[in-house]
PDB file of C-alpha atoms in Angstrom:
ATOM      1  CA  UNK W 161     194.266  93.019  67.822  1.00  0.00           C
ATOM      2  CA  UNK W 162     194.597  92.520  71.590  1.00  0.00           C
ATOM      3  CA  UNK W 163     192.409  94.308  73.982  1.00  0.00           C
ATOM      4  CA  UNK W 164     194.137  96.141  76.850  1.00  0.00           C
ATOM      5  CA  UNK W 165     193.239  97.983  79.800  1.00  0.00           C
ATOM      6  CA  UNK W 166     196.444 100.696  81.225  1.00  0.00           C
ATOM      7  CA  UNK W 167     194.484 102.925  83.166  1.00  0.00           C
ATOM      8  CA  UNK W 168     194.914 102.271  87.068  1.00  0.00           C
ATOM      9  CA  UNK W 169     191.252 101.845  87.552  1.00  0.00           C
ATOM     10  CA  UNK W 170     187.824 102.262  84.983  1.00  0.00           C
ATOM     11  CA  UNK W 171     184.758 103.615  86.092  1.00  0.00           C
ATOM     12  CA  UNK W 172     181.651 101.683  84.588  1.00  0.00           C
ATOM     13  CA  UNK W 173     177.873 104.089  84.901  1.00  0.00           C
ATOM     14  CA  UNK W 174     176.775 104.278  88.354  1.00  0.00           C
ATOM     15  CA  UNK W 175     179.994 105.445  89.605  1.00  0.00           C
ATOM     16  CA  UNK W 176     181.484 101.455  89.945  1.00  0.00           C
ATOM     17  CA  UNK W 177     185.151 101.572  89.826  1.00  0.00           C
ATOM     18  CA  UNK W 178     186.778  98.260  88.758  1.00  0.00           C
ATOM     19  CA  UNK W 179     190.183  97.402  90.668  1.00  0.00           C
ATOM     20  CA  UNK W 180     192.785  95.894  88.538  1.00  0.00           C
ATOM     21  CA  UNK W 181     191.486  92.300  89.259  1.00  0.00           C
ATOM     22  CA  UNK W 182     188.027  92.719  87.287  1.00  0.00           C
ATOM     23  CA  UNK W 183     189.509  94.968  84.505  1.00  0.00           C
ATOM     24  CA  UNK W 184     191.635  92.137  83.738  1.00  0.00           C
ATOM     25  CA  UNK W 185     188.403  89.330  83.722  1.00  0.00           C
ATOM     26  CA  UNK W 186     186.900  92.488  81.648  1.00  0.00           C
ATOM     27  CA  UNK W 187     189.671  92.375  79.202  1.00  0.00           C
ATOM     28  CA  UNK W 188     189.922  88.537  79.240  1.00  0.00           C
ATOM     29  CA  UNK W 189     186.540  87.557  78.058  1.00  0.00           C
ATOM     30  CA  UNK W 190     186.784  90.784  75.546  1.00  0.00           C
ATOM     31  CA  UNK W 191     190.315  89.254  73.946  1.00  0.00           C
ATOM     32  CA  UNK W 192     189.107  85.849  73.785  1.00  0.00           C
ATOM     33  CA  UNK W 193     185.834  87.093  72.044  1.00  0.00           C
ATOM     34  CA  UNK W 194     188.092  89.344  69.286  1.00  0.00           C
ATOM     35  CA  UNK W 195     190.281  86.259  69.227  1.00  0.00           C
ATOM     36  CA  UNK W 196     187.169  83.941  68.414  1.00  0.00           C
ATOM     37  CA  UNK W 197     186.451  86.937  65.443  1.00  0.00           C
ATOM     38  CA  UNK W 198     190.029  86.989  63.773  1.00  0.00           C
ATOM     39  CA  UNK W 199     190.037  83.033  63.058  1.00  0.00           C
ATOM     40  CA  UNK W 200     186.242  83.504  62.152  1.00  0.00           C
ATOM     41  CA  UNK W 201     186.894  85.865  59.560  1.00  0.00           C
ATOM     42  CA  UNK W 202     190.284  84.323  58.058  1.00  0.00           C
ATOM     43  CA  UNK W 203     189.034  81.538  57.503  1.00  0.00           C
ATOM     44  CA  UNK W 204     186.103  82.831  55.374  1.00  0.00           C
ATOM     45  CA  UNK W 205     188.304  85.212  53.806  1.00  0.00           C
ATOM     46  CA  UNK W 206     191.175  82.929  52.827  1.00  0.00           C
ATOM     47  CA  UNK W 207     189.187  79.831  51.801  1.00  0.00           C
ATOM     48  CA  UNK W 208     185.074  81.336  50.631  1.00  0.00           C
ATOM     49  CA  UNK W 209     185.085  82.070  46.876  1.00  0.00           C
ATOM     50  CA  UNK W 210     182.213  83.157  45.315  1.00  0.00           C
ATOM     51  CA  UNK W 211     180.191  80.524  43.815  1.00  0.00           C
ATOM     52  CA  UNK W 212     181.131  77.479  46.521  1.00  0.00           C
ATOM     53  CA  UNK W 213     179.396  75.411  48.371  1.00  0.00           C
ATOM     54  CA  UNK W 214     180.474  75.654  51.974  1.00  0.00           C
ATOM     55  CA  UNK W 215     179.265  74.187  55.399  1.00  0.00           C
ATOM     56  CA  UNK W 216     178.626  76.436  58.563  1.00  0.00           C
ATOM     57  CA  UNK W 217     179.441  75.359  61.595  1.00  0.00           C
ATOM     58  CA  UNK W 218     177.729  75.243  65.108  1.00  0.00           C
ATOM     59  CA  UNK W 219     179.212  77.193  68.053  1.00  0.00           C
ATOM     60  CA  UNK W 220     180.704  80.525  69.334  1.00  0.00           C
ATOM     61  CA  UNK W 221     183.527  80.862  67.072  1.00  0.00           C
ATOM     62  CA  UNK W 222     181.465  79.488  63.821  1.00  0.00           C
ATOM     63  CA  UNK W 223     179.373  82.158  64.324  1.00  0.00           C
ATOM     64  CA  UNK W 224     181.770  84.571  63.629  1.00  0.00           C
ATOM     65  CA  UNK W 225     182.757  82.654  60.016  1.00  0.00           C
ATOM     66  CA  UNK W 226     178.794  82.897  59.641  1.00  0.00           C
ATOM     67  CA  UNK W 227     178.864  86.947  60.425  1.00  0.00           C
ATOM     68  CA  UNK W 228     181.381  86.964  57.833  1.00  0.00           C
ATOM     69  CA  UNK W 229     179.761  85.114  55.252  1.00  0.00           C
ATOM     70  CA  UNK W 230     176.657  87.039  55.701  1.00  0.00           C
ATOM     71  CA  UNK W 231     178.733  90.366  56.172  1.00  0.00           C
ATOM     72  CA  UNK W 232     180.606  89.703  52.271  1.00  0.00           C
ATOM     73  CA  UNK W 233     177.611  88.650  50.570  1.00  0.00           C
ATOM     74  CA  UNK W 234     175.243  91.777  51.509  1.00  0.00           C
ATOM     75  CA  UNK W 235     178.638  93.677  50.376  1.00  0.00           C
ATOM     76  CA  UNK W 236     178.434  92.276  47.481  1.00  0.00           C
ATOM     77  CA  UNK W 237     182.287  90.692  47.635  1.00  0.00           C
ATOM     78  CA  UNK W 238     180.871  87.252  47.820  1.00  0.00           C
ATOM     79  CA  UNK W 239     177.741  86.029  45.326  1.00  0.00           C
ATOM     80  CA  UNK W 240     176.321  82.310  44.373  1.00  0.00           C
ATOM     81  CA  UNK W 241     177.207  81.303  48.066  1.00  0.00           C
ATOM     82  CA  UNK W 242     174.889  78.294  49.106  1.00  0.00           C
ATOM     83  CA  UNK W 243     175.739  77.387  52.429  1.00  0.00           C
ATOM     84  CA  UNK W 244     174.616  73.943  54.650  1.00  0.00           C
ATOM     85  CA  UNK W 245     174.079  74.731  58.299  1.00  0.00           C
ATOM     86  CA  UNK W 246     175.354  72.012  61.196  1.00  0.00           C
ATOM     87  CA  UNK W 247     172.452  72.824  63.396  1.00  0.00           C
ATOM     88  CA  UNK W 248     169.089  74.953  64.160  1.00  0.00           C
ATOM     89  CA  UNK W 249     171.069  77.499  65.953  1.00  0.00           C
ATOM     90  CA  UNK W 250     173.224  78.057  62.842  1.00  0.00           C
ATOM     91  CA  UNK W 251     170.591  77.853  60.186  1.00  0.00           C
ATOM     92  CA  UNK W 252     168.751  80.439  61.854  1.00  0.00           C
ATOM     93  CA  UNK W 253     171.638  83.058  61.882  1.00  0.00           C
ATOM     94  CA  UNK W 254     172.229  82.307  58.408  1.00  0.00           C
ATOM     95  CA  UNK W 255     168.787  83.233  57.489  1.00  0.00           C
ATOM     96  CA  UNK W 256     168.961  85.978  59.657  1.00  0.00           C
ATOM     97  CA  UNK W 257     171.643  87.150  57.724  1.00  0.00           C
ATOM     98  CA  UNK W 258     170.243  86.144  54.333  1.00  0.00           C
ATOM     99  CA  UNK W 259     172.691  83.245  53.627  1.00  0.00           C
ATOM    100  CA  UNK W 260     170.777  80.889  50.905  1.00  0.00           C
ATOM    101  CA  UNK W 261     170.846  77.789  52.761  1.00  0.00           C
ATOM    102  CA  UNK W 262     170.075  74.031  50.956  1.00  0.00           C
ATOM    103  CA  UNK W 263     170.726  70.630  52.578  1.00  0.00           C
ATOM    104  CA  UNK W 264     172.922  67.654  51.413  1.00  0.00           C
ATOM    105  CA  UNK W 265     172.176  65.461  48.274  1.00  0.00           C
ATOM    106  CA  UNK W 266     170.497  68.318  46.931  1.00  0.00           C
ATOM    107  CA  UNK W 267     170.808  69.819  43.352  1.00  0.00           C
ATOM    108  CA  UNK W 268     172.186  73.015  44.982  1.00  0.00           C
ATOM    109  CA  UNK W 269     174.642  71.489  47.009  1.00  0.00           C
ATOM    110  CA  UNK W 270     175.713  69.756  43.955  1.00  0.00           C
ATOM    111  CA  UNK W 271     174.774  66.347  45.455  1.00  0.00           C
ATOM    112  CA  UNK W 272     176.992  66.979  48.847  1.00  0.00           C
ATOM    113  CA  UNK W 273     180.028  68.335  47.371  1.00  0.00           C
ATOM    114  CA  UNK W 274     180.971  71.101  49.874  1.00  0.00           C
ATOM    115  CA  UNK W 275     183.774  73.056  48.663  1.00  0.00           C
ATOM    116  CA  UNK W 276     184.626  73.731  52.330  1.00  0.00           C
ATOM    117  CA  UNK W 277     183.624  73.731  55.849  1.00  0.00           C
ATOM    118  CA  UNK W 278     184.520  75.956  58.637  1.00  0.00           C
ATOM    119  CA  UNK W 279     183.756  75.092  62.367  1.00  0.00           C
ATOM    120  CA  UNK W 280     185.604  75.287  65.829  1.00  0.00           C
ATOM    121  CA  UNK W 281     186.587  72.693  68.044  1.00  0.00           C
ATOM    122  CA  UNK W 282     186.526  71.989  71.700  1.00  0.00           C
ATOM    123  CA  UNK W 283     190.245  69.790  71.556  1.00  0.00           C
ATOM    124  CA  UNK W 284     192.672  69.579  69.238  1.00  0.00           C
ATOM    125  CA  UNK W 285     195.684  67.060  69.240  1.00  0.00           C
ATOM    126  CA  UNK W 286     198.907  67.516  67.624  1.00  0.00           C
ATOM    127  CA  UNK W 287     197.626  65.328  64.812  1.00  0.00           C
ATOM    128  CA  UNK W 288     194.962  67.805  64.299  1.00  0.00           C
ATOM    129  CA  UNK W 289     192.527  64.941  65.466  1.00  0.00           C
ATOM    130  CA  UNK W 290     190.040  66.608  67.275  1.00  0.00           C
ATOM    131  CA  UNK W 291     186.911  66.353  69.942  1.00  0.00           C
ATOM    132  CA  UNK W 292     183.975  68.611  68.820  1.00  0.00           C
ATOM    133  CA  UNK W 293     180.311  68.362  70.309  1.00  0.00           C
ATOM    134  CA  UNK W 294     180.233  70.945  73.047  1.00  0.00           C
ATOM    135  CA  UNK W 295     177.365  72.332  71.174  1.00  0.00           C
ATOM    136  CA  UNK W 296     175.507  68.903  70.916  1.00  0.00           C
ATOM    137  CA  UNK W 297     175.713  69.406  67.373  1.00  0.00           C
ATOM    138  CA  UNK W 298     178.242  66.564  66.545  1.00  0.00           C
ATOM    139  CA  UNK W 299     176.230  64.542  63.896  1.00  0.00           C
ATOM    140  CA  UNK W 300     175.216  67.180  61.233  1.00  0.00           C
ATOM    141  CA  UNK W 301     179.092  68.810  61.953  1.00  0.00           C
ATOM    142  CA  UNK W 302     180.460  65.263  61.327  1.00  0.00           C
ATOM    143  CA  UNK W 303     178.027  64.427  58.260  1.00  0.00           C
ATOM    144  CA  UNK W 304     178.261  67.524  56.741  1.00  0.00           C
ATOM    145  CA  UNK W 305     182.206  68.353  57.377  1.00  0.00           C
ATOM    146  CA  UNK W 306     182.907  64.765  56.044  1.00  0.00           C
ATOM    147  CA  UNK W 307     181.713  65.728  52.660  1.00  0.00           C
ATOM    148  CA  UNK W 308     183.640  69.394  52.455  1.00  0.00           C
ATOM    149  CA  UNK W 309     186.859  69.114  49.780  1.00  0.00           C
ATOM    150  CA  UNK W 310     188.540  71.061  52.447  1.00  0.00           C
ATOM    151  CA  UNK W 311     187.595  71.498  56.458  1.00  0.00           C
ATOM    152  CA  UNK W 312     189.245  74.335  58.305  1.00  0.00           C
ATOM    153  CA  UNK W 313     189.116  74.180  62.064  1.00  0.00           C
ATOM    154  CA  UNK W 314     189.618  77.678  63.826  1.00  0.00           C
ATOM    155  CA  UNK W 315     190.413  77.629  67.479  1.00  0.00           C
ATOM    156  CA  UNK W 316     191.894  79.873  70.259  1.00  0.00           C
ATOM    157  CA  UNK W 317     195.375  78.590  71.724  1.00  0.00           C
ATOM    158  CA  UNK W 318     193.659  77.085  74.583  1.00  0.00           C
ATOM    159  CA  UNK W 319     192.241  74.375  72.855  1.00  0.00           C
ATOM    160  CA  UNK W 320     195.389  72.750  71.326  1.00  0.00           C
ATOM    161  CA  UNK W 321     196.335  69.760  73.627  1.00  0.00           C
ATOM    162  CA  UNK W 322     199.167  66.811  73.676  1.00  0.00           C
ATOM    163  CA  UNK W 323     196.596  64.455  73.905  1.00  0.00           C
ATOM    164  CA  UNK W 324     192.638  64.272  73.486  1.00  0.00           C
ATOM    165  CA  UNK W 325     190.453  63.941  76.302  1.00  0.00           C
ATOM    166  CA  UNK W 326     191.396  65.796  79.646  1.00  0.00           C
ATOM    167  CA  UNK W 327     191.023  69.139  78.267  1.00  0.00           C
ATOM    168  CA  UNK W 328     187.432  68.517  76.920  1.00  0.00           C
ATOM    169  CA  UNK W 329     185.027  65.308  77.924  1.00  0.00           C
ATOM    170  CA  UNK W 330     184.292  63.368  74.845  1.00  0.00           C
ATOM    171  CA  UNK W 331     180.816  64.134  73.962  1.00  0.00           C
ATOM    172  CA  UNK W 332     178.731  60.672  72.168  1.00  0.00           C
ATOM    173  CA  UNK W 333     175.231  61.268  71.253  1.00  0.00           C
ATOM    174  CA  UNK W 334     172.913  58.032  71.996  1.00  0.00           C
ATOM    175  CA  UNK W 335     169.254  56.747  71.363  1.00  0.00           C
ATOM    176  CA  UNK W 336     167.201  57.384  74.963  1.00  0.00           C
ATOM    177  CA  UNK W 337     165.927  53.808  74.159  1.00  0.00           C
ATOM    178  CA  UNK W 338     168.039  52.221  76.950  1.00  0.00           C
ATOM    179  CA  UNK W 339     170.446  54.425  77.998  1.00  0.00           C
ATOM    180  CA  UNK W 340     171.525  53.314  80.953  1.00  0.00           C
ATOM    181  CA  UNK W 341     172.794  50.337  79.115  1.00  0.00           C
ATOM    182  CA  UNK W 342     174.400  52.613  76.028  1.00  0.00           C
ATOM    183  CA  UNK W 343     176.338  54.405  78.596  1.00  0.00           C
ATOM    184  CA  UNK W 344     177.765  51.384  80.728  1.00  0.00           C
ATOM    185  CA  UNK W 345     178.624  49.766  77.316  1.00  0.00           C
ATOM    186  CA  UNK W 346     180.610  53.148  76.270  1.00  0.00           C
ATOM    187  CA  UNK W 347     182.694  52.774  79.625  1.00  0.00           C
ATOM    188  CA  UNK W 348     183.309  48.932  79.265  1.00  0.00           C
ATOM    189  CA  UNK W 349     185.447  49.805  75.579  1.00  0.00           C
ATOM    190  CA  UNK W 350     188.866  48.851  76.092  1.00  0.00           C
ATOM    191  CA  UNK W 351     189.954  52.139  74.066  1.00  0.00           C
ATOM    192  CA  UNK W 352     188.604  54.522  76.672  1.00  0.00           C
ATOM    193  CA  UNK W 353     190.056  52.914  79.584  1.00  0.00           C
ATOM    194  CA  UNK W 354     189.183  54.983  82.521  1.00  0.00           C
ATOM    195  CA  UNK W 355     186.973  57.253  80.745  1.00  0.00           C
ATOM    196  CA  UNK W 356     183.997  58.295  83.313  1.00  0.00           C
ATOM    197  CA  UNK W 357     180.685  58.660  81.347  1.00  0.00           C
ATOM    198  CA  UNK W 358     177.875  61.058  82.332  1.00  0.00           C
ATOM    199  CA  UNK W 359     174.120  62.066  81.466  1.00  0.00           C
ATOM    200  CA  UNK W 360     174.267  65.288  79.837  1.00  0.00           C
ATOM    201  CA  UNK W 361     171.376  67.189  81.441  1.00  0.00           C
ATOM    202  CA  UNK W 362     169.556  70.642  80.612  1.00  0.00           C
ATOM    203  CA  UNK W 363     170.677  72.078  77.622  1.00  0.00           C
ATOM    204  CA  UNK W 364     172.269  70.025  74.793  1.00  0.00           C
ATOM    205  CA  UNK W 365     174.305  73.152  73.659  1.00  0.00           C
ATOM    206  CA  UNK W 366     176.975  72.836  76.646  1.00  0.00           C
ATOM    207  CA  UNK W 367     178.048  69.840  79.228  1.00  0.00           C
ATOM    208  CA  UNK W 368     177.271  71.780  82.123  1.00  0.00           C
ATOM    209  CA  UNK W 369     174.815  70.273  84.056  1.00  0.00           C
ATOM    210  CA  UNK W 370     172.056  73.186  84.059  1.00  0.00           C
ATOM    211  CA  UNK W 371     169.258  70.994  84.291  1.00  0.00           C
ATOM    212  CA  UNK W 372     167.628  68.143  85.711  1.00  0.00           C
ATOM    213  CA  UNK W 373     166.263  66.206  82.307  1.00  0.00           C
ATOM    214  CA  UNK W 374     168.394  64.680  80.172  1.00  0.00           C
ATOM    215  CA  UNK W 375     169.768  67.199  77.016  1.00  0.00           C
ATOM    216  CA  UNK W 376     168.010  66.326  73.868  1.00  0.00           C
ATOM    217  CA  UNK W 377     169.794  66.981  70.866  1.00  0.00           C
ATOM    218  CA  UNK W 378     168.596  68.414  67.248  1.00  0.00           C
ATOM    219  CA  UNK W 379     167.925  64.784  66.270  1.00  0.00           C
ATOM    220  CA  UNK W 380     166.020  63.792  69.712  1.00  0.00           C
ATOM    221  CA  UNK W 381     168.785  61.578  71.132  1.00  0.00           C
ATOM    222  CA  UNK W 382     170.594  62.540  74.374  1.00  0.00           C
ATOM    223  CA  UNK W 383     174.362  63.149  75.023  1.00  0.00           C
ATOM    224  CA  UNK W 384     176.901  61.176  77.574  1.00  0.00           C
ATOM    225  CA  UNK W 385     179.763  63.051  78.086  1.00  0.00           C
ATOM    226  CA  UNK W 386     182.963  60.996  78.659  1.00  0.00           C
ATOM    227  CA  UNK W 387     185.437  62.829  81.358  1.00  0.00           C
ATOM    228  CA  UNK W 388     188.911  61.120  81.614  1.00  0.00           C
ATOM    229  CA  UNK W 389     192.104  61.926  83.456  1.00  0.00           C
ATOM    230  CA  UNK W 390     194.641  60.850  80.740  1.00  0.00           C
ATOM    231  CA  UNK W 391     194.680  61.365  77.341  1.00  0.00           C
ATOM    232  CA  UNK W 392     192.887  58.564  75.171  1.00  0.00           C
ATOM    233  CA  UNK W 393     195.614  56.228  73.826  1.00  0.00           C
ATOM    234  CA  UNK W 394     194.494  55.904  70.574  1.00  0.00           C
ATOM    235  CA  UNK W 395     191.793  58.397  68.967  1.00  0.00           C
ATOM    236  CA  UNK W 396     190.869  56.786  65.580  1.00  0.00           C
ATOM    237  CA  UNK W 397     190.532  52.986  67.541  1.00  0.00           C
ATOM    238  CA  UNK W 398     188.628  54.550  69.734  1.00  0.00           C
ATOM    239  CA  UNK W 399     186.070  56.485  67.055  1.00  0.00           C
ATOM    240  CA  UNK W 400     186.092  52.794  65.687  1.00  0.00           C
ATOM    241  CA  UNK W 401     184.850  50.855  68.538  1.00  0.00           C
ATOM    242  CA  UNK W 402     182.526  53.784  69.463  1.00  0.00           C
ATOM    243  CA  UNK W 403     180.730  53.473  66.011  1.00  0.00           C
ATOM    244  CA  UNK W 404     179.937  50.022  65.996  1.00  0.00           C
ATOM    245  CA  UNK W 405     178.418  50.337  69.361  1.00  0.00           C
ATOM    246  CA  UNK W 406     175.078  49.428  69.218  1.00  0.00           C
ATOM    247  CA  UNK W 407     172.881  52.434  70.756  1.00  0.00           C
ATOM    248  CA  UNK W 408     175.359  54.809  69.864  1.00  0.00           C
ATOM    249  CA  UNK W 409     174.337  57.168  66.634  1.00  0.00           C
ATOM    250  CA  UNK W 410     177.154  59.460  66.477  1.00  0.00           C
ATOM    251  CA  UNK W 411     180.063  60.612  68.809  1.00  0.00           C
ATOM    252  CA  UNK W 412     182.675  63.807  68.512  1.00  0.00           C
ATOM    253  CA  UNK W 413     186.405  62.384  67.621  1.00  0.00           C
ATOM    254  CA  UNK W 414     187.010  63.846  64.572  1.00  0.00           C
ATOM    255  CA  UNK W 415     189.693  61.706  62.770  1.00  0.00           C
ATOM    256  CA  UNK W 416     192.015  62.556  59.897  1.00  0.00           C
ATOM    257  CA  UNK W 417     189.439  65.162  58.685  1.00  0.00           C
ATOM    258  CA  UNK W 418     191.388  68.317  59.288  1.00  0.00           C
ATOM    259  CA  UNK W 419     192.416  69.907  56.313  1.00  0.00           C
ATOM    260  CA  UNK W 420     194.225  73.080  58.195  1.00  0.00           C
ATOM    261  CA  UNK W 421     194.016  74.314  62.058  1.00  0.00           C
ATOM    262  CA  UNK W 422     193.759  78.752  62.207  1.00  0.00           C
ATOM    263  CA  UNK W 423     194.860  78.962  65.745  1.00  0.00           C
ATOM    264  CA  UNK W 424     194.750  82.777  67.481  1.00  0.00           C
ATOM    265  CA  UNK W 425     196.727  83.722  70.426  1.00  0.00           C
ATOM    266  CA  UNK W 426     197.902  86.072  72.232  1.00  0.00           C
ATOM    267  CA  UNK W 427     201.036  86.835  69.691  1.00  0.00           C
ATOM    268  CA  UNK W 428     198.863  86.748  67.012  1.00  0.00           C
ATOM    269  CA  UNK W 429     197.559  84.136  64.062  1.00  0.00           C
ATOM    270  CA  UNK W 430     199.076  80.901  63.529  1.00  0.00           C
ATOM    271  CA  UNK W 431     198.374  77.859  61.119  1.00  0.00           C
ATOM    272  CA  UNK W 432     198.552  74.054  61.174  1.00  0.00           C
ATOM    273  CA  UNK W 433     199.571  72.749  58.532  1.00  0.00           C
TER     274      UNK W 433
END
């Protein structure tokens, strides 16, 4: 459902009357919110079956798949759930919500066979390649959504691009052990030509710079973000070369790991493939 506002003008406590201008901001942030909450709980309610193992992602619209998960299994519509978190922020929301949690290569996780894995994305390309990491969370997403039988990816229209890269900076997590040289080796790749790396600083959990020290992640490391003008010519070449970069630990192209894409917009749910 789409939020709307018809009235001429809305009067908040105090007496504040919002013009037209901020009831539409209003309504904006509202609709992309209860757009964020319809992919969230499709996805859980298409593809969690009682019984499965299934991997939680990190970020604002994960969190709604969590709320769902959590919201079924106190209802009683969803038992023997064990779920794997992608980072601290997730893994304490699940408990929160009393959503028995293991880790990978565990008994309970049935030695890393997740039956699925829900997260968002920041970018998504018409291959359903994608860039994920705005959370700093892009190692435990990537190791834990590689092992998932199925991974659904549930996004808002505006993060479906022609090409990866100038919609969302690619973010690469890196040892602080010489950093300087890490990130003047990740612009001197040939596959991400023109790409502009920078020191994510203040909080790893968005590439804003609100802060003076560099981010630290979950696992310690910091984060260069990689800002480019054009799309990146060739994703998977790129997640290549990246990998066997020494100083680099993990970064966020997601390649050929999409199982299906729940897009929401503003004429309602849509699905890739």
């Amino acid at each position: 459902m789409l939020l709307a506002l018809a009235s001429p003008s809305v009067v908040l406590g105090g007496g504040v009357r919002l013009g037209v201008s901020s009831r539409a901001g209003l309504a904006l942030m509202a609709t992309q919110d209860e757009l964020k909450k319809q992919v969230g709980y499709k996805a859980v309610d298409d593809y969690v079956k009682s019984g499965m193992v299934v991997g939680l992602g990190t970020g604002s619209t994960a969190a709604f798949a969590v709320e769902r998960v959590g919201q079924l299994l106190k209802e009683g519509k969803l038992t023997d759930i064990v779920a794997i978190p992608t980072s601290v922020r997730t893994k304490e929301q699940a408990e929160e919500l009393g959503i028995p949690l293991t880790t990978l290569g565990t008994p309970e996780s049935r030695f890393s066979k997740i039956d699925v894995a829900i997260d968002g994305a920041d970018a998504v390309d018409p291959q359903l390649n994608l860039i994920k990491g705005g959370g700093g969370a892009l190692f435990r997403e990537k190791i834990v959504e590689e092992c998932a039988e199925k991974f659904i990816v549930i996004v808002d229209d505006s993060k479906m691009c022609d090409g990866l890269g100038p919609s969302f900076a690619l973010p690469v997590e890196i040892a602080p052990f010489c950093w300087e040289h890490t990130m003047r080796a990740i612009a001197e790749l040939p596959s991400l030509k023109g790409g502009k790396p920078q020191l994510r600083l203040g909080s790893s959990a968005n590439n804003a710079v609100d802060g003076k020290d560099p981010a630290v992640t979950d696992n310690g490391l910091y984060i260069v973000d990689v800002f480019f003008d054009t799309p990146i010519a060739d994703a998977p070449k790129a997640a290549a070369e990246l990998k066997g970069l020494c100083g680099v630990f993990e970064h966020g192209l997601f390649c050929g790991m999409t199982t299906s894409v729940i897009i929401a917009g503003k004429d309602g749910i849509s699905q890739k493939p």
